[in-house]
Amino acid sequence: MNSRRKRKYSTGAAVCSIILVFLSFGAGRLHAQEIIIPLVTENNALVLEAGKAKELSIIYFGKKLANAQEYQLVPSAYRQTSDYSGLLNAAYTPSGSRNLMEPAITVTHADGHQSLDLRYVRHEQQQLDHDVTLLNITLKDPVYDFEVVLHYKAYVKQDVIEQWSVIRHGEKGNVTLHKYASANLYLKAGGFWLQQYHGDWAKEMRPEESKITHGIKTLDSKLGTRANIFQPSVFMISLNAPASEDEGTVLYGALSYSGNFRTDIELDYQDNLRIISGINNYASPYTLKPREAFTTPSFLYILSQKGKGYASRQLHDWARNYRILNGKGERLTLLNNWEATYFDFNENKLKALLRDTKKLGVDLFLLDDGWFANKYPRNNDNAGLGDWQENKTKLPNGIASLVKEAAANGVKFGIWVEPEMVNPKSELYEKHPDWVVKEPAREEHYFRNQLVLDLANPAVQDFVFRTMDDLFTRNPGLAYIKWDCNAVIYNAYSAHLGNHQNHFYIEYMRGLYRVLERIRAKYPDVPMMLCSGGGGRVDYEALKYFTEFWPSDNTDPLERIFMQWEYSYFYPAVATANHVTDWGKQPVKFRTDVAMMGKLGFDIVVAHLAEKDLAYCRNAIREYHSFKHIVWQGDQYRLADPRKDEIASIAYISKDRSEGVIFNYLTSNRYGAGSSRPIRLKGLDPAAMYQLEEISLYPGTTSPTDADRPYSGEFLMTVGFNPEVSGSRTSVVLRLQKK
Ligand code: GLA
């Protein structure tokens, strides 16, 4: 073939250019046009190509090249076996035409045919602000009036890409979507390693890493509400070799969705990796009407060539700047009464706790479960959910008097709710059995003695919104909400949806987000914690509405070191609520130090604290207020891994590298365990001089660390420092200050 190549480059945004390649096939033959679309961020490029036949494929995802014209040469550098379908590297794999692998989308057309083909039609790019671009690519079926628009929002500085799809058709009747992924990625490397997570109540975020073998590995949830309890949607994939904290290429992925999710990770016969992520299509074939737009949730991903640490710092920056509600703002320290009283409290007891809140020195008192319901009082977890009126026996003067009392003590007041749920023993259930998710003809099946309300029903959405609105209207001083969600969905059936049950799981989530939108439209700033019987629900869609999340009911500090370590790959400390409780065997100092690596709270009986313990806590809280901005807004470095070492060490360094806090813990109880070697710091200015001072000291103890000794940043990063962690110093917090 006599081919001559001319190239044309768009003058669009610097971060996203288009390369047009004109191919001429000799006299008298049509010019075919190849379009190359590199989506470029600070460090990477995701390069798409609409080939001769206009299939849209991914030809490169890796470190960005200085010369954008060279992206088109990438495919020619591979000598892998034949692609019999031409779709192995599709940017959004259709099914039923030539495809032979796992599809991103599967449909039944209005005429009953199941074949879909998608070809590039056009694309456009917009610069949304200095650091954010949006690339939209329209794909159409040449035979059917059916289109998919792929949206790629690139957060350039953070290397984060947020991708979602909008599916529409103009066919003569309804189309059924059997699968409708958010994104479809394609990676080439000499081997892939998956780090995934699993868990259960009090065992959240347990990591497993394995080499990916041929075939499909699916990460998914079918739980409906607290979708993450057994498996969250976050994962990492290392390319070529398992990435370490500072080395290696690693992709982080997270579906921004709080309901059922599904991520298929397929190592194909050419040894390349296909990743397809979206809403779980389990029990959810979606009936799409003509001209209705089906918008998928977004799939977030970030590629790092500098190991896991860099990826997480970039993701934290993205989350704080663009996603978490008030991600750059303040958070409130608090005293919670859950483990202090459980359901057993009254106004007087709570008033004493309000005084304790003040005594301790935290910002807010959080009243947990048990304050509501009268006909079926909420005195344990088998009654009252849904009846959101103050319990008259426990709180004869209502919440209002507690809010007032809190103000008189100079502290704020927050409250626990679980508005998506209902106990069968409740007035709500009696009045509105049709608002409950259940199969009418089947025996009810409970999770923590409760059922889920049908948020697919607009009347239920109104009820949940009104529950919250009433609380705020009646108690304008209410300063904090803990929003819980303790049950999964069994017997999924919505009386409201009638014979459209296939939409139930999706409509539930739409209903939930609608309610949260309404709450946020009216109450944009009030901090809310996302809780789900521990850490059963956290994702970047929910965090648009919540300022923080509860990682687990397991607050044993030793367990928490491991758990917070894993969460911290994906979520920044500012959103991670950690409470000091009576779980675990460690002293109060150890428990407080661990809880300070995030948003600090307490859930203890202050009156039971020994004098010295109380003095310690009060001082630690004062110190926390002086460095919390570094933990919340600084860069996090994981220095010593408790899974590999006898200690854990985690540092938070301010963006200007002038100050930091370093947390060090003994995580082994073997004989002589401790910090035998120095720990190398990261993220400092090598030329600057720093001092290290031990803080969070227990009354009567002294520190072996000489706070006056200066160290160069170079020394601290090359040789390191020794926090002298040992059996007698099991947790050591150091404050770093530039001289
Ligand atoms: C869940 C939460 C706890 C507490 C209880 C109250 O289990 O995770 O923190 O709020 O509910 O019932």
Tab-separated table of C-alpha atoms and ligand atoms in Angstrom, residues 201 338 343 368-369 378 416 448 482 484 486 531-534 550 553, ligand 1:
chain	number	residue	atom	x	y	z
A	201	TRP	CA	-18.359	-5.457	60.336
A	338	TRP	CA	-22.596	5.835	71.854
A	343	PHE	CA	-29.381	3.438	74.598
A	368	ASP	CA	-26.058	9.015	69.192
A	369	ASP	CA	-28.831	6.467	68.704
A	378	ARG	CA	-35.834	3.259	70.877
A	416	TRP	CA	-27.372	10.734	65.043
A	448	ARG	CA	-29.971	-5.565	62.659
A	482	LYS	CA	-24.112	11.504	61.932
A	484	ASP	CA	-26.079	6.038	59.656
A	486	ASN	CA	-27.123	-0.181	59.182
A	531	CYS	CA	-21.588	6.100	58.792
A	532	SER	CA	-22.809	2.677	57.893
A	533	GLY	CA	-22.673	0.285	60.817
A	534	GLY	CA	-19.021	1.101	60.731
A	550	TRP	CA	-16.749	6.607	59.821
A	553	ASP	CA	-16.900	0.543	64.521
B	1	GLA	C1	-23.908	1.898	64.046
B	1	GLA	C2	-22.756	2.881	64.098
B	1	GLA	C3	-22.364	3.155	65.543
B	1	GLA	C4	-23.557	3.649	66.310
B	1	GLA	C5	-24.694	2.644	66.203
B	1	GLA	C6	-25.961	3.170	66.813
B	1	GLA	O1	-23.503	0.633	64.404
B	1	GLA	O2	-21.674	2.404	63.369
B	1	GLA	O3	-21.334	4.111	65.584
B	1	GLA	O4	-23.959	4.894	65.853
B	1	GLA	O5	-24.978	2.338	64.841
B	1	GLA	O6	-26.979	2.267	66.748
